[in-house]
Coordinates of C-alpha atoms in Angstrom, one line a residue:
M1 CA -68.8 -30.6 2.9
S2 CA -70.7 -33.7 1.8
L3 CA -73.8 -33.9 -0.3
R4 CA -75.9 -34.7 2.8
K5 CA -74.8 -31.4 4.3
T6 CA -75.2 -29.5 1.1
L7 CA -78.9 -28.8 1.4
P8 CA -78.8 -26.8 4.7
A9 CA -75.4 -25.4 3.9
F10 CA -76.6 -23.8 0.7
G11 CA -79.6 -22.5 2.6
R12 CA -77.6 -20.4 5.0
A13 CA -78.2 -17.3 2.9
T14 CA -81.8 -17.4 3.9
L15 CA -81.9 -19.6 7.0
D16 CA -80.2 -19.8 10.3
R17 CA -79.9 -23.5 10.9
S18 CA -77.2 -25.6 12.4
L19 CA -76.2 -28.6 10.2
V20 CA -77.7 -31.9 11.0
I21 CA -75.1 -34.5 10.3
S22 CA -76.3 -37.9 9.4
T23 CA -75.5 -40.7 11.8
R24 CA -75.0 -43.5 9.3
H25 CA -74.0 -46.8 11.0
R26 CA -74.5 -45.4 14.5
R27 CA -76.5 -48.4 15.4
S28 CA -76.5 -52.0 14.3
V29 CA -79.6 -53.0 12.3
Q30 CA -80.7 -56.2 10.8
A31 CA -80.1 -57.1 7.2
L32 CA -82.8 -56.7 4.6
H33 CA -85.7 -58.7 6.0
P34 CA -87.6 -61.0 3.7
T35 CA -90.9 -59.7 2.5
K36 CA -94.1 -61.4 1.5
T37 CA -94.6 -60.4 -2.1
N38 CA -97.3 -61.3 -4.6
T39 CA -96.6 -62.8 -7.9
Q40 CA -100.3 -62.4 -8.7
D41 CA -103.0 -60.1 -7.5
E42 CA -104.6 -61.5 -4.4
P43 CA -108.2 -62.7 -4.9
V44 CA -110.7 -60.0 -4.1
D45 CA -113.7 -60.7 -1.9
S46 CA -116.8 -60.2 -4.0
R47 CA -118.5 -58.5 -1.1
E48 CA -118.0 -54.7 -1.0
H49 CA -116.9 -54.6 2.6
V50 CA -113.8 -55.5 4.7
S51 CA -114.1 -56.6 8.3
F52 CA -111.5 -56.2 11.1
S53 CA -111.0 -58.3 14.1
N54 CA -111.8 -55.3 16.3
N55 CA -115.3 -55.3 14.7
I56 CA -114.6 -52.4 12.3
T57 CA -116.5 -53.0 9.1
I58 CA -116.2 -50.9 6.0
D59 CA -119.0 -51.1 3.5
F60 CA -118.1 -49.4 0.2
E61 CA -121.6 -49.7 -1.1
Q62 CA -123.3 -47.9 1.8
T63 CA -124.2 -44.8 -0.1
K64 CA -125.9 -42.9 2.7
E65 CA -122.6 -42.8 4.7
A66 CA -120.4 -42.3 1.6
Y67 CA -122.3 -39.3 0.4
K68 CA -123.4 -37.7 3.7
S69 CA -121.1 -34.7 3.0
K70 CA -122.9 -34.0 -0.3
D71 CA -126.2 -32.2 -0.9
T72 CA -128.4 -33.5 -3.7
L73 CA -127.3 -30.8 -6.1
E74 CA -123.7 -31.9 -5.6
L75 CA -124.7 -35.5 -6.4
L76 CA -126.4 -34.3 -9.6
R77 CA -123.3 -32.3 -10.6
S78 CA -121.1 -35.3 -10.1
L79 CA -123.3 -37.5 -12.3
V80 CA -123.4 -34.8 -15.1
V81 CA -119.7 -34.2 -15.0
F82 CA -118.7 -37.9 -15.0
K83 CA -121.1 -38.6 -17.8
L84 CA -119.7 -35.7 -19.9
C85 CA -116.2 -37.0 -19.3
S86 CA -117.1 -40.3 -20.9
Y87 CA -117.8 -38.7 -24.3
D88 CA -114.7 -38.8 -26.5
I89 CA -115.6 -35.8 -28.7
L90 CA -116.2 -33.6 -25.7
V91 CA -112.9 -34.6 -24.0
E92 CA -110.8 -34.4 -27.1
K93 CA -112.1 -30.9 -28.0
N94 CA -112.5 -29.7 -24.4
K95 CA -110.1 -26.8 -24.7
E96 CA -111.8 -25.5 -27.9
I97 CA -115.2 -25.9 -26.4
M98 CA -114.2 -23.9 -23.3
D99 CA -112.6 -21.2 -25.4
L100 CA -115.8 -20.9 -27.4
S101 CA -118.0 -20.9 -24.3
R102 CA -115.9 -18.1 -22.9
K103 CA -116.5 -16.0 -26.0
L104 CA -120.2 -16.7 -26.2
L105 CA -121.0 -16.4 -22.5
G106 CA -118.5 -13.7 -21.5
Q107 CA -115.9 -14.0 -18.9
K108 CA -118.1 -13.6 -15.8
T109 CA -120.9 -15.9 -16.9
F110 CA -118.3 -18.5 -18.1
E111 CA -116.6 -18.5 -14.7
Q112 CA -120.0 -19.0 -13.0
F113 CA -120.8 -21.9 -15.3
M114 CA -117.4 -23.5 -14.6
K115 CA -117.9 -23.1 -10.8
M116 CA -121.3 -24.9 -11.2
T117 CA -119.8 -27.8 -13.2
F118 CA -116.2 -28.9 -13.8
Y119 CA -114.4 -26.4 -11.6
G120 CA -116.8 -26.9 -8.7
Q121 CA -116.4 -30.6 -9.0
F122 CA -112.6 -30.8 -9.0
V123 CA -111.2 -27.5 -7.6
A124 CA -111.8 -26.2 -4.1
G125 CA -111.6 -22.4 -4.8
E126 CA -109.5 -19.6 -6.2
D127 CA -107.2 -18.9 -3.2
H128 CA -106.3 -20.0 0.3
Q129 CA -109.3 -18.1 1.8
S130 CA -112.0 -19.4 -0.6
I131 CA -110.9 -23.1 -0.2
R132 CA -111.5 -23.1 3.6
P133 CA -115.2 -24.1 3.4
V134 CA -114.4 -27.2 1.3
V135 CA -111.4 -28.2 3.4
Q136 CA -113.3 -27.6 6.7
K137 CA -116.4 -29.5 5.5
N138 CA -114.3 -32.5 4.5
Q139 CA -112.4 -32.3 7.7
A140 CA -115.7 -32.4 9.7
Y141 CA -116.2 -35.8 8.1
G142 CA -112.7 -37.0 8.8
V143 CA -111.0 -36.2 5.5
G144 CA -107.9 -34.1 5.5
A145 CA -106.3 -32.1 2.6
V146 CA -103.2 -32.2 0.5
L147 CA -103.2 -28.7 -0.9
D148 CA -102.0 -28.3 -4.5
Y149 CA -101.9 -24.9 -6.2
S150 CA -102.7 -26.1 -9.7
V151 CA -102.1 -23.0 -11.8
E152 CA -100.1 -23.5 -15.0
E153 CA -98.9 -21.2 -17.7
D154 CA -101.0 -21.4 -20.8
L155 CA -98.1 -21.9 -23.3
S156 CA -98.3 -23.0 -26.9
Q157 CA -96.5 -26.2 -27.8
E158 CA -93.8 -24.2 -29.6
E159 CA -93.3 -22.0 -26.5
A160 CA -93.1 -25.1 -24.2
E161 CA -90.6 -26.8 -26.5
R162 CA -88.4 -23.7 -26.7
K163 CA -88.3 -23.2 -23.0
E164 CA -87.5 -26.8 -22.3
M165 CA -84.7 -26.9 -24.8
E166 CA -83.1 -23.7 -23.4
S167 CA -83.4 -24.8 -19.8
C168 CA -82.2 -28.4 -20.1
M169 CA -79.0 -27.6 -22.1
S170 CA -75.8 -26.5 -20.5
I171 CA -73.6 -23.8 -21.9
S172 CA -71.1 -26.3 -23.2
E173 CA -73.9 -28.2 -25.0
K174 CA -75.2 -25.0 -26.6
E175 CA -71.7 -24.1 -27.8
S176 CA -70.8 -27.6 -29.1
P177 CA -74.0 -29.4 -30.0
G178 CA -73.6 -33.2 -29.7
A179 CA -70.3 -33.0 -27.8
D180 CA -72.0 -34.1 -24.5
H181 CA -74.8 -36.2 -26.1
R182 CA -76.3 -38.4 -23.5
E183 CA -79.4 -40.0 -25.1
K184 CA -82.0 -40.4 -22.4
F185 CA -80.6 -37.6 -20.3
T186 CA -80.6 -35.0 -23.1
A187 CA -83.5 -32.7 -23.9
H188 CA -85.2 -33.7 -27.2
R189 CA -87.4 -31.2 -29.0
K190 CA -90.0 -33.8 -29.9
F191 CA -90.6 -34.3 -26.2
G192 CA -90.0 -30.8 -25.1
D193 CA -93.6 -30.2 -24.3
R194 CA -93.8 -32.3 -21.1
R195 CA -97.5 -31.8 -20.9
E196 CA -98.1 -34.1 -23.8
G197 CA -99.8 -37.4 -22.9
V198 CA -99.8 -36.6 -19.2
T199 CA -102.8 -36.8 -16.9
S200 CA -103.2 -35.5 -13.3
A201 CA -99.9 -33.8 -13.0
R202 CA -99.2 -30.0 -13.4
T203 CA -96.2 -29.1 -15.4
Y204 CA -93.7 -26.2 -14.9
F205 CA -91.3 -24.8 -17.5
Y206 CA -88.2 -22.8 -16.5
A207 CA -88.2 -19.1 -17.4
D208 CA -85.6 -17.6 -15.0
E209 CA -84.5 -17.6 -11.4
A210 CA -87.1 -14.9 -10.5
K211 CA -89.9 -17.1 -11.7
C212 CA -88.6 -20.0 -9.6
D213 CA -88.6 -17.6 -6.6
Q214 CA -92.3 -16.8 -7.4
H215 CA -93.1 -20.6 -7.5
M216 CA -91.4 -20.9 -4.1
E217 CA -93.5 -18.1 -2.7
T218 CA -96.6 -19.8 -4.0
F219 CA -95.6 -23.1 -2.3
L220 CA -94.9 -21.2 0.9
K221 CA -98.4 -19.7 0.8
C222 CA -99.8 -23.2 0.1
I223 CA -98.0 -24.5 3.2
K224 CA -99.2 -21.7 5.4
A225 CA -102.8 -22.3 4.1
S226 CA -102.5 -26.0 4.8
G227 CA -101.4 -25.3 8.3
G228 CA -104.2 -22.8 8.9
S229 CA -107.1 -24.8 7.4
S230 CA -106.4 -28.5 8.1
E231 CA -104.9 -30.3 11.0
D232 CA -101.9 -32.5 10.1
G233 CA -102.3 -31.5 6.5
F234 CA -100.0 -32.0 3.5
S235 CA -98.7 -29.6 0.8
A236 CA -97.5 -30.8 -2.6
I237 CA -94.5 -29.4 -4.3
K238 CA -92.7 -30.1 -7.6
M239 CA -88.9 -29.8 -8.0
T240 CA -89.0 -28.7 -11.6
A241 CA -90.8 -25.5 -10.4
L242 CA -87.8 -24.6 -8.1
G243 CA -84.9 -24.4 -10.5
R244 CA -83.3 -25.0 -13.8
P245 CA -84.1 -28.6 -14.9
Q246 CA -80.7 -28.9 -16.4
F247 CA -79.3 -29.9 -12.9
L248 CA -82.0 -32.6 -12.4
L249 CA -81.3 -34.0 -15.8
Q250 CA -77.5 -34.1 -15.3
F251 CA -77.5 -35.3 -11.7
S252 CA -80.0 -38.0 -12.7
E253 CA -77.6 -39.3 -15.3
V254 CA -74.8 -39.3 -12.7
L255 CA -76.8 -41.3 -10.3
V256 CA -77.9 -43.8 -12.9
K257 CA -74.4 -44.3 -14.2
W258 CA -73.0 -44.8 -10.7
R259 CA -75.7 -47.5 -10.1
R260 CA -74.9 -49.2 -13.5
F261 CA -71.2 -49.2 -12.7
F262 CA -71.9 -50.9 -9.4
S263 CA -74.1 -53.5 -11.2
F264 CA -71.2 -53.9 -13.7
L265 CA -68.8 -54.6 -10.8
A266 CA -71.4 -56.9 -9.2
A267 CA -71.6 -59.0 -12.4
K268 CA -67.8 -59.3 -12.3
Q269 CA -68.2 -61.0 -8.9
G270 CA -71.1 -63.2 -10.1
K271 CA -73.7 -61.1 -8.2
D272 CA -75.9 -60.1 -11.2
G273 CA -79.6 -61.2 -11.3
V274 CA -80.2 -60.8 -7.5
E275 CA -82.1 -58.2 -5.6
V276 CA -80.4 -54.9 -5.5
L277 CA -79.7 -54.9 -1.8
E278 CA -78.4 -58.5 -2.0
Q279 CA -75.6 -57.4 -4.4
K280 CA -72.7 -57.1 -2.0
L281 CA -69.2 -56.8 -3.3
D282 CA -66.1 -58.1 -1.5
L283 CA -63.9 -55.0 -0.9
E284 CA -60.6 -56.7 -1.8
Q285 CA -62.0 -58.2 -5.0
L286 CA -63.4 -54.8 -5.8
Q287 CA -60.0 -53.2 -5.5
T288 CA -58.5 -55.9 -7.7
C289 CA -61.2 -55.5 -10.3
L290 CA -60.7 -51.7 -10.5
A291 CA -57.0 -52.1 -10.7
R292 CA -57.4 -54.4 -13.7
L293 CA -59.5 -51.7 -15.4
G294 CA -56.6 -49.3 -14.9
A295 CA -58.2 -47.2 -12.1
Q296 CA -55.7 -45.3 -9.9
G297 CA -56.0 -45.0 -6.1
N298 CA -57.1 -47.2 -3.2
I299 CA -60.8 -47.9 -3.1
Q300 CA -60.4 -49.5 0.3
S301 CA -59.4 -46.2 1.8
C302 CA -62.8 -44.7 0.8
F303 CA -64.6 -47.2 3.1
S304 CA -62.3 -46.9 6.2
D305 CA -63.3 -46.0 9.7
G306 CA -66.2 -48.4 10.0
R307 CA -68.2 -46.8 7.2
L308 CA -69.3 -50.1 5.7
H309 CA -72.6 -51.6 6.8
S310 CA -71.1 -55.1 6.7
S311 CA -67.4 -55.5 7.3
G312 CA -65.5 -56.1 4.2
M313 CA -68.5 -56.0 1.9
V314 CA -69.9 -53.0 -0.1
D315 CA -73.6 -52.8 -1.0
M316 CA -75.4 -50.2 -3.2
L317 CA -76.0 -47.9 -0.2
D318 CA -72.3 -48.0 0.8
W319 CA -71.4 -47.3 -2.9
N320 CA -73.7 -44.3 -3.0
C321 CA -71.8 -42.8 -0.1
L322 CA -69.0 -42.0 -2.5
I323 CA -71.2 -39.4 -4.2
D324 CA -71.8 -37.8 -0.8
E325 CA -68.2 -36.9 -0.5
R326 CA -68.2 -34.6 -3.5
T327 CA -67.9 -31.0 -2.4
K328 CA -69.1 -28.6 -5.1
I329 CA -72.3 -29.1 -7.1
S330 CA -70.2 -29.3 -10.2
D331 CA -68.1 -32.0 -8.6
L332 CA -71.2 -34.2 -8.3
L333 CA -71.4 -34.3 -12.1
V334 CA -68.8 -37.0 -12.6
V335 CA -69.4 -40.5 -13.8
P336 CA -67.3 -43.7 -13.7
N337 CA -65.9 -44.9 -17.0
L338 CA -66.8 -48.6 -17.5
Q339 CA -63.6 -49.3 -19.4
T340 CA -61.1 -47.5 -17.1
G341 CA -62.8 -47.3 -13.7
E342 CA -61.8 -43.6 -13.6
L343 CA -64.1 -40.7 -12.8
E344 CA -64.8 -38.4 -15.7
P345 CA -66.6 -35.1 -15.9
L346 CA -70.1 -35.4 -17.4
L347 CA -69.8 -32.1 -19.2
S348 CA -66.7 -30.6 -20.9
R349 CA -67.3 -27.2 -19.1
F350 CA -69.4 -26.1 -16.1
T351 CA -69.9 -22.3 -15.6
E352 CA -70.1 -20.4 -12.3
E353 CA -73.6 -19.2 -13.1
E354 CA -74.8 -22.9 -13.6
E355 CA -73.2 -23.7 -10.2
R356 CA -75.2 -20.7 -8.6
Q357 CA -78.4 -21.8 -10.2
M358 CA -78.1 -25.3 -8.8
K359 CA -77.3 -24.0 -5.3
R360 CA -80.4 -21.8 -5.4
M361 CA -82.6 -24.8 -6.2
L362 CA -81.3 -26.4 -3.0
Q363 CA -81.8 -23.2 -1.0
R364 CA -85.5 -23.1 -2.1
L365 CA -86.0 -26.7 -1.1
D366 CA -84.5 -25.9 2.3
V367 CA -86.7 -22.9 2.8
L368 CA -89.9 -24.9 2.0
A369 CA -89.0 -27.8 4.3
K370 CA -88.2 -25.5 7.2
H371 CA -91.5 -23.6 6.6
A372 CA -93.4 -27.0 6.6
V373 CA -92.0 -27.9 10.0
E374 CA -92.8 -24.5 11.4
N375 CA -96.5 -24.8 10.2
G376 CA -97.0 -28.4 11.3
V377 CA -97.4 -29.5 7.6
R378 CA -96.1 -32.5 5.8
L379 CA -94.3 -31.9 2.5
M380 CA -95.3 -34.2 -0.5
V381 CA -92.7 -34.2 -3.2
D382 CA -94.4 -35.1 -6.5
A383 CA -92.8 -37.6 -8.9
E384 CA -91.8 -36.6 -12.4
Q385 CA -90.3 -38.1 -15.6
T386 CA -87.7 -40.8 -15.3
Y387 CA -85.0 -38.6 -16.7
F388 CA -85.5 -36.2 -13.8
Q389 CA -86.7 -38.6 -11.1
P390 CA -83.3 -40.1 -9.8
A391 CA -82.2 -36.6 -8.8
I392 CA -85.5 -35.7 -7.4
S393 CA -85.6 -38.8 -5.2
R394 CA -82.0 -38.3 -4.1
L395 CA -82.6 -34.6 -3.1
T396 CA -85.8 -35.7 -1.3
V397 CA -83.7 -38.3 0.7
E398 CA -81.4 -35.4 1.7
M399 CA -84.3 -33.5 3.0
K400 CA -85.6 -36.6 4.9
R401 CA -82.2 -37.0 6.5
I402 CA -82.5 -33.5 8.0
F403 CA -86.2 -33.1 8.7
N404 CA -87.5 -36.6 9.3
R405 CA -85.5 -37.3 12.5
D406 CA -88.5 -37.5 14.9
K407 CA -91.4 -37.9 12.5
A408 CA -92.1 -38.1 8.8
V409 CA -92.3 -34.5 7.5
V410 CA -91.0 -35.0 3.9
F411 CA -92.7 -37.7 1.7
N412 CA -91.3 -38.9 -1.6
T413 CA -93.6 -40.2 -4.4
Y414 CA -92.9 -43.6 -5.9
Q415 CA -94.4 -44.5 -9.3
C416 CA -95.2 -48.2 -9.3
Y417 CA -95.6 -48.5 -13.0
L418 CA -91.8 -48.4 -13.2
K419 CA -89.8 -51.6 -13.4
E420 CA -87.4 -50.4 -10.8
A421 CA -90.0 -49.2 -8.3
F422 CA -89.4 -52.0 -5.7
D423 CA -85.6 -51.4 -5.9
N424 CA -86.2 -47.7 -5.2
V425 CA -88.5 -48.3 -2.3
S426 CA -86.5 -51.0 -0.7
M427 CA -83.2 -49.0 -0.9
D428 CA -84.7 -45.9 0.7
V429 CA -86.4 -48.0 3.5
E430 CA -83.1 -49.7 4.2
L431 CA -81.2 -46.4 4.2
S432 CA -83.8 -45.0 6.7
R433 CA -83.2 -48.0 9.0
R434 CA -79.4 -47.5 8.9
E435 CA -79.5 -43.8 9.6
G436 CA -82.4 -43.7 12.0
W437 CA -84.8 -41.3 10.2
C438 CA -88.5 -41.8 9.5
F439 CA -89.4 -43.1 6.0
G440 CA -92.3 -41.3 4.3
A441 CA -93.7 -42.5 1.0
K442 CA -96.7 -41.8 -1.3
L443 CA -97.3 -44.8 -3.6
V444 CA -99.0 -44.0 -7.0
R445 CA -99.3 -46.0 -10.2
G446 CA -97.9 -43.1 -12.3
A447 CA -98.9 -40.2 -14.6
Y448 CA -96.4 -40.3 -17.5
M449 CA -96.8 -43.7 -19.1
Y450 CA -97.6 -42.7 -22.6
Q451 CA -95.0 -40.0 -22.8
E452 CA -92.3 -42.3 -21.2
R453 CA -93.0 -45.2 -23.6
S454 CA -93.0 -42.9 -26.7
R455 CA -89.7 -41.3 -25.7
A456 CA -88.0 -44.6 -25.0
V457 CA -89.0 -45.9 -28.4
E458 CA -88.0 -42.7 -30.3
I459 CA -84.6 -42.3 -28.6
G460 CA -83.8 -46.0 -28.3
Y461 CA -83.4 -46.9 -24.6
E462 CA -85.2 -49.5 -22.6
D463 CA -88.9 -48.9 -21.8
P464 CA -88.9 -48.1 -18.0
I465 CA -92.6 -49.0 -17.7
N466 CA -94.0 -52.4 -16.6
P467 CA -95.4 -54.2 -19.6
D468 CA -99.1 -54.1 -18.6
Y469 CA -101.6 -52.9 -15.9
E470 CA -101.6 -56.3 -14.1
S471 CA -97.8 -56.2 -13.6
T472 CA -98.1 -52.6 -12.3
N473 CA -100.8 -53.8 -9.8
R474 CA -98.4 -56.5 -8.6
M475 CA -95.6 -54.0 -8.3
Y476 CA -97.8 -51.6 -6.3
H477 CA -98.9 -54.3 -3.9
R478 CA -95.3 -55.5 -3.6
C479 CA -94.0 -52.1 -2.7
L480 CA -96.9 -51.5 -0.3
D481 CA -96.4 -54.8 1.4
Y482 CA -92.8 -54.0 2.0
V483 CA -93.5 -50.7 3.6
L484 CA -96.3 -52.1 5.7
E485 CA -93.9 -54.8 7.0
E486 CA -91.5 -52.0 7.8
I487 CA -94.2 -50.2 9.8
E488 CA -95.0 -53.4 11.6
L489 CA -91.2 -53.8 12.4
N490 CA -90.3 -50.5 13.8
K491 CA -93.3 -48.0 13.5
K492 CA -91.0 -45.3 12.0
A493 CA -92.2 -45.7 8.4
N494 CA -95.2 -44.0 6.9
V495 CA -97.1 -44.5 3.7
M496 CA -99.9 -42.9 1.7
V497 CA -101.8 -45.3 -0.4
A498 CA -102.7 -42.8 -3.2
S499 CA -105.1 -44.9 -5.2
H500 CA -108.6 -44.9 -6.7
N501 CA -108.4 -48.7 -7.1
I502 CA -110.8 -50.4 -4.8
D503 CA -108.9 -53.7 -5.0
T504 CA -105.7 -51.9 -3.8
V505 CA -107.6 -50.3 -0.9
K506 CA -109.1 -53.6 0.2
H507 CA -105.6 -55.3 -0.1
T508 CA -104.2 -52.6 2.2
L509 CA -107.0 -53.1 4.8
R510 CA -106.5 -56.9 4.7
R511 CA -102.7 -56.6 5.2
M512 CA -103.2 -54.1 8.0
N513 CA -105.6 -56.5 9.7
E514 CA -103.2 -59.4 9.4
M515 CA -100.4 -57.3 10.9
G516 CA -102.4 -55.8 13.6
L517 CA -101.9 -52.2 12.3
A518 CA -104.7 -50.0 13.7
P519 CA -106.1 -46.9 12.0
T520 CA -105.3 -44.9 15.1
D521 CA -101.6 -45.6 14.6
K522 CA -101.7 -43.0 11.8
K523 CA -98.9 -44.7 9.8
V524 CA -101.0 -45.7 6.8
Y525 CA -102.9 -42.9 5.0
F526 CA -105.2 -43.1 2.0
G527 CA -105.4 -40.4 -0.7
Q528 CA -107.8 -39.7 -3.5
L529 CA -108.5 -36.6 -5.7
L530 CA -111.1 -34.0 -4.8
G531 CA -114.3 -34.7 -6.6
M532 CA -113.6 -38.4 -7.2
C533 CA -114.0 -41.7 -5.3
D534 CA -116.0 -40.3 -2.4
Q535 CA -117.4 -43.8 -2.0
I536 CA -113.9 -44.9 -0.9
S537 CA -112.6 -41.8 0.9
F538 CA -115.5 -41.1 3.3
P539 CA -116.3 -44.6 4.5
L540 CA -112.6 -45.1 5.3
A541 CA -112.5 -41.8 7.2
Q542 CA -115.6 -42.6 9.1
A543 CA -114.0 -45.9 10.2
G544 CA -111.1 -44.0 11.7
F545 CA -108.5 -44.2 8.9
P546 CA -106.4 -41.2 8.0
V547 CA -107.8 -40.1 4.6
Y548 CA -106.7 -37.1 2.5
K549 CA -108.1 -35.5 -0.6
Y550 CA -105.7 -33.9 -3.1
V551 CA -107.2 -30.4 -3.1
P552 CA -106.3 -28.3 -6.2
Y553 CA -107.0 -24.6 -6.1
G554 CA -106.4 -21.5 -8.2
P555 CA -108.2 -18.9 -10.3
V556 CA -110.7 -20.3 -12.9
N557 CA -108.9 -19.3 -16.0
E558 CA -105.5 -20.4 -14.7
V559 CA -106.5 -23.9 -13.8
I560 CA -108.1 -24.7 -17.1
P561 CA -105.1 -26.8 -18.1
Y562 CA -105.6 -28.9 -14.9
L563 CA -109.3 -29.3 -15.6
S564 CA -108.6 -30.3 -19.2
R565 CA -106.4 -33.2 -18.1
R566 CA -108.9 -34.1 -15.3
A567 CA -111.5 -34.6 -18.1
Q568 CA -109.1 -36.7 -20.1
E569 CA -108.3 -38.9 -17.1
N570 CA -112.0 -39.3 -16.1
R571 CA -112.9 -40.4 -19.6
G572 CA -110.7 -43.5 -19.2
I573 CA -111.9 -44.1 -15.7
M574 CA -115.6 -43.5 -16.4
K575 CA -115.8 -45.6 -19.6
G576 CA -114.2 -48.6 -17.9
V577 CA -115.6 -48.4 -14.3
Q578 CA -119.3 -47.9 -13.6
M579 CA -119.1 -48.3 -9.9
E580 CA -118.9 -44.6 -8.9
R581 CA -121.8 -43.5 -11.2
D582 CA -123.9 -46.5 -10.1
L583 CA -123.5 -45.6 -6.4
L584 CA -124.3 -41.9 -7.1
W585 CA -127.5 -43.0 -8.9
K586 CA -128.3 -45.4 -6.0
E587 CA -128.0 -42.6 -3.4
L588 CA -130.0 -40.1 -5.5
I589 CA -132.8 -42.7 -5.8
R590 CA -132.6 -43.4 -2.1
R591 CA -133.1 -39.7 -1.3
L592 CA -135.9 -39.4 -3.8
T593 CA -137.8 -42.4 -2.4
S594 CA -137.1 -41.6 1.3
G595 CA -138.1 -37.9 1.2
E596 CA -134.5 -36.6 1.6
V597 CA -134.3 -34.9 -1.7
F598 CA -133.5 -31.6 0.1
Y599 CA -130.9 -33.1 2.4
T600 CA -128.1 -30.8 3.4
P601 CA -124.9 -31.8 5.2
A602 CA -124.6 -31.0 8.9
V603 CA -121.8 -28.5 8.2

């Protein structure tokens, strides 16, 4: 059994599915094609519209069209909420203010007040029935939904830290603290509360396997609701909700160390300092190098039977195949020793219960993906911290190999504030070419910057984040251009441009125009959060582009943590960018002066 077969194999307890075996190297594909990348942000047209050769013109300042789905009270609510989000004292003390308001107003009146203000602005409803009016109204104006059940446990910092430390440590680590110390990939109490310094991302803490099953059931209901309320909808999931994070932490370390070992061997052959997919090792030289390190065995036998993409040369994707050949989950957790070239166990001991917990995580993923296919819904796997992300991305690729054969069902999220973002995107695109499945990506800038930087400084490893916002913009556009060119090349790739940045949206439209990619191809999607950037979402949708709102839902009291972070995120946006508030005022004044103050949407 290989890793690529592991996901459906471990799902047999709950599913009746024949294994889909990857067809790596079944067809000849071209080498990595050169991409047009930007070393600087492209100049932005000062006009707020983008024209296409087919006479489609998008005007992002035409407020009548942008806000035609909103009545006047909704415009006023947006203005009030955005203004409140710009006051530091209100944002910093928002949780205390909401707790006090609940006591003064009583639970029922407090919930009504929240539904009239913050909750009503950013959350669609309490359950999959109550969200239908919002989802269907947006859909009537061409905007789809990415459903996201945004309930979080209201844990204290101490409780969060305790749960994190218990769930991220193996039995051997608990029995012999420090014996398996792994720096970045070890839980640290100071950063145990993963909610700290994070915006726009819900956080799950492991309690037990029963709780993970509950999370899976919640995601299943979300998938069903998405299939029932929105055509071609998406549903968002988070892997840390589906199992013990210890596995993600340890498997991430394995993947990173295998990659570093490959880079170490590439440097030995003078291939350091080049793009990751251009690092190709001569197989015979590789065997000689490993022998000098003292490694036993014949590496050439591992790449027999035409398994190499290029004869006699090993690239990073070929190298990663060696991990696929591990049989048990615990067998995956071995790393190459840089001094000897031998594989060594990551942990001194691995229990049967830990093996079962990791299998159950894969079973839950399998169930969710199959349910998404049955309901005609795409599955959006959210990105998480860098010490979890390599494993999350790898498991998402395994799902893509199985479920993305004919169309993109599973989408991975790539955080472009990471220095390695382009390498991650380009490797996954190339893998999809070689194996013949459909690549699906959501591109974001990222939600964990402050936490990631603080952790890197405290623990003493390299900061994984790009040095500044401009370099993150360049990375975003570079990754986006690469995927757009892949779409132009073979029409099998798909990308969601999840951004509130108007310059990025315009950049996407210009590149699509240059490449002749039509909105009706439905290969490039745009995504924004519910309650924000309607001046981007609705004009795009009315011009025929596939546009989606991230639609959070859940009971009022249980989405307070989500709303708290939404306020924190909006503070930064609203203090630095006036465009959205200016356009809301412009539309409000237009309605007042034109006698449309009582305007109501058609649906």
